[in-house]
mmCIF file of C-alpha atoms and ligand atoms in Angstrom:
data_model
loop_
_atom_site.group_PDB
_atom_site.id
_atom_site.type_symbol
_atom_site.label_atom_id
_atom_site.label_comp_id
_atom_site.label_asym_id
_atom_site.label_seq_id
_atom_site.Cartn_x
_atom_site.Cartn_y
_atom_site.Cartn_z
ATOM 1 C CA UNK A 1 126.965 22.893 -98.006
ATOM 2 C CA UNK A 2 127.711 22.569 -101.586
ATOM 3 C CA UNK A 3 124.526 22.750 -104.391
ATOM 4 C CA UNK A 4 124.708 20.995 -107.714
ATOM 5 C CA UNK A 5 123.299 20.792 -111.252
ATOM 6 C CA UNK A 6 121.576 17.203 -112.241
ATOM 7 C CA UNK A 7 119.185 17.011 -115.077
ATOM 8 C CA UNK A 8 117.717 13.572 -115.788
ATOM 9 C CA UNK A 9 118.026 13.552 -119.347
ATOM 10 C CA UNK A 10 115.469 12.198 -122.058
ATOM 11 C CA UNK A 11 116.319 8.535 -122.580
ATOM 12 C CA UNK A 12 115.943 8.119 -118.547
ATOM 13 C CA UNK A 13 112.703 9.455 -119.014
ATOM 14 C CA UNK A 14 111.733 6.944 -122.125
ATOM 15 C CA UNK A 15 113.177 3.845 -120.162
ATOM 16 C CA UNK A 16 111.406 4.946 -116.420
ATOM 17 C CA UNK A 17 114.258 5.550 -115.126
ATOM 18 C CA UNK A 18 113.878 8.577 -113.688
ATOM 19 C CA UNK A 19 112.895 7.183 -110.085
ATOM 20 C CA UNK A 20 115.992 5.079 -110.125
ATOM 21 C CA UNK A 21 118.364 8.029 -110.929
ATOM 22 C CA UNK A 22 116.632 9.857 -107.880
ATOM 23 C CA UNK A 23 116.862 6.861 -105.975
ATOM 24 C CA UNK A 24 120.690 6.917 -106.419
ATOM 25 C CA UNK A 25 121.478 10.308 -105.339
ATOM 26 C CA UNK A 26 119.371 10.548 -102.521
ATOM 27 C CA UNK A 27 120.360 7.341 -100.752
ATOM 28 C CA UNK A 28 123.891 8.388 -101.123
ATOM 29 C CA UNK A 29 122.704 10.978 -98.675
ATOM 30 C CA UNK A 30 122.516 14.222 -100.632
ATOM 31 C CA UNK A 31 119.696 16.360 -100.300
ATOM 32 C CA UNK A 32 117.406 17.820 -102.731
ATOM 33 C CA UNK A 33 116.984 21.349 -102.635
ATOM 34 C CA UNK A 34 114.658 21.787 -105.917
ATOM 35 C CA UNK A 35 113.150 19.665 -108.324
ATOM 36 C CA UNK A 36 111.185 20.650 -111.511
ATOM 37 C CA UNK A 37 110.143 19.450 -114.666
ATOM 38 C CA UNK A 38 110.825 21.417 -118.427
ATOM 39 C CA UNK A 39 111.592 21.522 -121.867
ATOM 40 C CA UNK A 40 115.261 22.913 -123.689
ATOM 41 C CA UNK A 41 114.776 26.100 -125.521
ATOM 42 C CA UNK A 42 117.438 26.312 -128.176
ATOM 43 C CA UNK A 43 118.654 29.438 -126.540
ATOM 44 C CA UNK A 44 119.003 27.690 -122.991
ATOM 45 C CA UNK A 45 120.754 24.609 -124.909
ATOM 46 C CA UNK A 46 123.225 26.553 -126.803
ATOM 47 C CA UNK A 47 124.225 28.035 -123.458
ATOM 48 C CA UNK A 48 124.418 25.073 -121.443
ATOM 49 C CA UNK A 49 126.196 23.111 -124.180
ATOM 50 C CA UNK A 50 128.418 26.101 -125.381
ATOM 51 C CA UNK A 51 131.351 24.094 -124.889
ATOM 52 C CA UNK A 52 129.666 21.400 -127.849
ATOM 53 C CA UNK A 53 128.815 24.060 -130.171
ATOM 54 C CA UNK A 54 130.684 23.443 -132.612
ATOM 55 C CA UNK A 55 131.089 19.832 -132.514
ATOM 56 C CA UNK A 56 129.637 17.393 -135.425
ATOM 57 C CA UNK A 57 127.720 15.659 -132.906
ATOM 58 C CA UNK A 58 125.970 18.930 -131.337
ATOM 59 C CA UNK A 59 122.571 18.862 -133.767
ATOM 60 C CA UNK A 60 122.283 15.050 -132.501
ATOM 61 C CA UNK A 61 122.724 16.334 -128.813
ATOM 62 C CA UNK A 62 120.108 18.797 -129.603
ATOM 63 C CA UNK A 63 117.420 16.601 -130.962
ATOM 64 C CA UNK A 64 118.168 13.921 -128.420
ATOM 65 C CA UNK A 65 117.837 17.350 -125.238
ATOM 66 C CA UNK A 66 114.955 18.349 -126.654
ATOM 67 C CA UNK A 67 113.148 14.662 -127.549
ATOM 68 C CA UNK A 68 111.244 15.136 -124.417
ATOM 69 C CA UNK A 69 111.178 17.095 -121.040
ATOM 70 C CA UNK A 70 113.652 16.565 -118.571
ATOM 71 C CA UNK A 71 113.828 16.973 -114.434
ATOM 72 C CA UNK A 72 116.285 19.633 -113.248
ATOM 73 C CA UNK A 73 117.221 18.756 -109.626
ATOM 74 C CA UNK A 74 119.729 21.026 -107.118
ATOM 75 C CA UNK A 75 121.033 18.675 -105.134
ATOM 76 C CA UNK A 76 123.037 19.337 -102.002
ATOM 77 C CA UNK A 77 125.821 18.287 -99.777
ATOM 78 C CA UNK A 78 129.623 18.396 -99.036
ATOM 79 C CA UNK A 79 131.380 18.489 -101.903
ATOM 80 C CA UNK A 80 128.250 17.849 -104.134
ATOM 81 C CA UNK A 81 129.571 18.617 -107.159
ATOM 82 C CA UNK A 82 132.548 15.878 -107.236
ATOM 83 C CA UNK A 83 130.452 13.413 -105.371
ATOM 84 C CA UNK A 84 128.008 13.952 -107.934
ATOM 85 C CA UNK A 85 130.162 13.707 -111.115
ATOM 86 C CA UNK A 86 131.599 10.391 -109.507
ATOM 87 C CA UNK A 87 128.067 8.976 -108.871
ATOM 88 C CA UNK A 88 127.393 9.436 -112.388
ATOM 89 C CA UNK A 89 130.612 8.445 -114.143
ATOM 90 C CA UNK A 90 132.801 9.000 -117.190
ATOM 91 C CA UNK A 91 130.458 10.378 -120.287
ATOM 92 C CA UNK A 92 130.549 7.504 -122.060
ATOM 93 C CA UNK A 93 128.310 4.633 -120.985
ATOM 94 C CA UNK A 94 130.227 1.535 -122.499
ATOM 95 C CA UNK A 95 133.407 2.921 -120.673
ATOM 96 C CA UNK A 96 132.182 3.963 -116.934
ATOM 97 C CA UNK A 97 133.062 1.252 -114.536
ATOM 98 C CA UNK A 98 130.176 -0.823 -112.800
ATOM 99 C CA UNK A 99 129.112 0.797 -109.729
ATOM 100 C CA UNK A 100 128.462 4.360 -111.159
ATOM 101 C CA UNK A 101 124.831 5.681 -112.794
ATOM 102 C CA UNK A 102 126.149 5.765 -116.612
ATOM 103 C CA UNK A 103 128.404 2.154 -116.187
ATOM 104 C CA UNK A 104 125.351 0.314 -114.216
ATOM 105 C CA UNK A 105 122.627 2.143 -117.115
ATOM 106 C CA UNK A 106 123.892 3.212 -120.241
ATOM 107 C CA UNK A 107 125.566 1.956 -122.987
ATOM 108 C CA UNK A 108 125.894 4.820 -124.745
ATOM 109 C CA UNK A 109 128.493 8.207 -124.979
ATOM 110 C CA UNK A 110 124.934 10.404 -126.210
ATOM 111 C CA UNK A 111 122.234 8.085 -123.917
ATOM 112 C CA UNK A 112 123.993 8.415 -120.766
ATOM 113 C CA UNK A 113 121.002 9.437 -118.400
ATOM 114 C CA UNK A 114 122.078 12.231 -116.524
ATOM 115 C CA UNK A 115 123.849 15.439 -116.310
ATOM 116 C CA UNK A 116 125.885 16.972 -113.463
ATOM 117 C CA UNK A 117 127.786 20.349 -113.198
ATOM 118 C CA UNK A 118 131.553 19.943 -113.392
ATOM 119 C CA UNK A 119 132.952 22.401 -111.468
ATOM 120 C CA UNK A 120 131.701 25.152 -108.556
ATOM 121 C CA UNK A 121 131.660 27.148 -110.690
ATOM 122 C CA UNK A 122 129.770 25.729 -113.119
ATOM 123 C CA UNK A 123 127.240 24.841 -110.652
ATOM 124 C CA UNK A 124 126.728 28.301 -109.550
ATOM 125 C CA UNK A 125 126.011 29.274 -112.972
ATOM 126 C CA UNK A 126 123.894 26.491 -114.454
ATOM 127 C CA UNK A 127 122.002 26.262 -110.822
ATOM 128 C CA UNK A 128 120.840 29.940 -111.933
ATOM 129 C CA UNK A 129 119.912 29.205 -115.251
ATOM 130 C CA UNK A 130 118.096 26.344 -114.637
ATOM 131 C CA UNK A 131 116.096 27.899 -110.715
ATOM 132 C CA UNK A 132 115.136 31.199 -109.879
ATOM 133 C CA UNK A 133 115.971 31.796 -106.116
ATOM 134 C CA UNK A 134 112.405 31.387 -104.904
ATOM 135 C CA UNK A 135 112.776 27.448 -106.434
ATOM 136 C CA UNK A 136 115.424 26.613 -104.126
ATOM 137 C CA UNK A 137 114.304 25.350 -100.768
ATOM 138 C CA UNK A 138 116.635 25.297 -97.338
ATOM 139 C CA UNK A 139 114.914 22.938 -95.346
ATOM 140 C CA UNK A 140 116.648 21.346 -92.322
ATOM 141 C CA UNK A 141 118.109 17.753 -93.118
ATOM 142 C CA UNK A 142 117.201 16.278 -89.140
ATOM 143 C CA UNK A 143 118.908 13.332 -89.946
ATOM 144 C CA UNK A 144 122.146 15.207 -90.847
ATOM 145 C CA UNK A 145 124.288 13.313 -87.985
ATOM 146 C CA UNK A 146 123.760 9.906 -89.686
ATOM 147 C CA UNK A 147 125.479 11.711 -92.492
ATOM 148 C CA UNK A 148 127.946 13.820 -91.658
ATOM 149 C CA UNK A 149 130.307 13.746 -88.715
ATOM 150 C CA UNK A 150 130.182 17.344 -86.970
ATOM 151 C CA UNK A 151 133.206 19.040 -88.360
ATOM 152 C CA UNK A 152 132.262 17.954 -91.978
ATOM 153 C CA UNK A 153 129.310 19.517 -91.508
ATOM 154 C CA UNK A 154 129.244 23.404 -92.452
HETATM 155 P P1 ADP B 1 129.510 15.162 -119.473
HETATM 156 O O1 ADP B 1 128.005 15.113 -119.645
HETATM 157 O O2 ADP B 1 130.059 13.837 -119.002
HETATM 158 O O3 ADP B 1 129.980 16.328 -118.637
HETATM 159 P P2 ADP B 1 130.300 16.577 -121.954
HETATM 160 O O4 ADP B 1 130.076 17.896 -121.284
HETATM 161 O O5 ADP B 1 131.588 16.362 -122.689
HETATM 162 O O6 ADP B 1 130.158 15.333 -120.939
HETATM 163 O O7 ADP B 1 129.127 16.316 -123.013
HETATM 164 C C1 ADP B 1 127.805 16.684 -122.732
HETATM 165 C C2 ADP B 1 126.876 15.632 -123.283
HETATM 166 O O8 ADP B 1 126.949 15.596 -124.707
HETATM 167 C C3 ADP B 1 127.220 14.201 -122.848
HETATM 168 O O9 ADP B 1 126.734 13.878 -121.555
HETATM 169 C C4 ADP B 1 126.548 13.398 -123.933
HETATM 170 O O10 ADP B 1 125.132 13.276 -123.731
HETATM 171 C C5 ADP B 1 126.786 14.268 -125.159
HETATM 172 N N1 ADP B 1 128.027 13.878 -125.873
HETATM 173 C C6 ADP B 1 129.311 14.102 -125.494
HETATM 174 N N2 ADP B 1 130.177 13.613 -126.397
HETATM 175 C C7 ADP B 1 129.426 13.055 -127.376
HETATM 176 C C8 ADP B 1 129.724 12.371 -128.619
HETATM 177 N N3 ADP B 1 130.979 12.187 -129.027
HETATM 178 N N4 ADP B 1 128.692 11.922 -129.352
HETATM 179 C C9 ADP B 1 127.410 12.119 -128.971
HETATM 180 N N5 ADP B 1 127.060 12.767 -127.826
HETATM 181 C C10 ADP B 1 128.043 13.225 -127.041
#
C-alpha cells in the first residue's frame, strides 16, 4: 500500500481543528501509520518549501509554518497520495469545491489547514524527512475487507 505526507498546519491547530482533519482522513478509510507532533526549523522549511523559495509570499509562509507546532501524520492506503491531495483540495481555500478539507474549512490560499505530498515521489522523500524508520508502524488493518476488495488490495 501506498504512504503519504499530511501535516496539519498551524491555523487548524488555532481553530481545533485538528481532530476534524483526522477525522476526515481516517473515515475515508486510510490508515495511519505515524503520527507526531513538532516545530519547523528554518532548515527543514526551506527544504520542504524549496519550490516557494523564492516567491514574495515565502517569509509570510514561514512565519505562518512556524506560528505554532504542527502534527505530521503518514497515512496509508491505495493510491494514498492522489486520494489524499483530492481529500484536501485545490490550494486555495475560496476556490476548492464543497466537499473537500480546504473548500468545506478554509477561506484562504495561505490558511488552508493541511498539507499533503504531491507525488510518490515526493512522498517518499518528505515521509523521510519528516519520520525516521523506527516512527513508522505496520500494524495489520483487520477490517481491511470492508475497504478494499481483494485484488485492490496489495
Ligand atoms: P499545496 O499546499 O496545495 O501543494 P503549494 O505547494 O503551491 O500548494 O504551496 C504550499 C503552501 O504555501 C500552500 O499550501 C499555502 O499554505 C502556501 N501558499 C501557496 N501559494 C500562496 C500564495 N500565493 N500566498 C500565500 N501562501 C501561499
Amino acid at each position: 500500500m501506498e504512504r503519504t505526507l499530511v501535516l496539519i498546519k498551524p491555523d487548524a491547530l488555532q481553530r481545533g481543528l485538528v481532530g476534524e482533519m483526522v477525522t476526515r482522513l481516517e473515515r475515508k478509510g486510510l490508515k495511519i501509520a505515524a503520527a507526531k507532533m513538532f516545530s519547523f526549523e528554518d532548515k527543514v522549511l526551506e527544504e520542504h518549501y524549496a519550490h516557494l523559495k523564492d516567491k514574495p509570499f515565502f517569509p509570510r509562509i514561514r512565519e505562518f509554518m512556524k506560528s505554532t507546532p504542527l502534527l505530521a501524520m503518514v497515512l496509508e492506503g491505495k493510491d494514498a497520495v492522489e486520494v489524499v491531495r483530492r481529500l484536501a483540495g485545490p490550494t486555495n481555500g475560496r476556490e476548492a469545491p464543497a466537499g473537500t478539507i480546504r473548500g468545506d474549512y478554509a477561506v484562504s490560499i495561505q490558511c488552508n489547514l493541511v498539507h499533503a505530498s504531491d507525488s510518490k515521489e515526493a512522498a517518499e522523500k518528505e515521509v523521510a524527512r519528516f519520520f525516521k524508520p523506527a516512527e513508522i508502524f505496520n500494524w495489520e488493518a483487520v477490517l481491511m475487507d470492508n475497504y478494499y476488495a481483494n485484488e485492490e488490495k496489495g
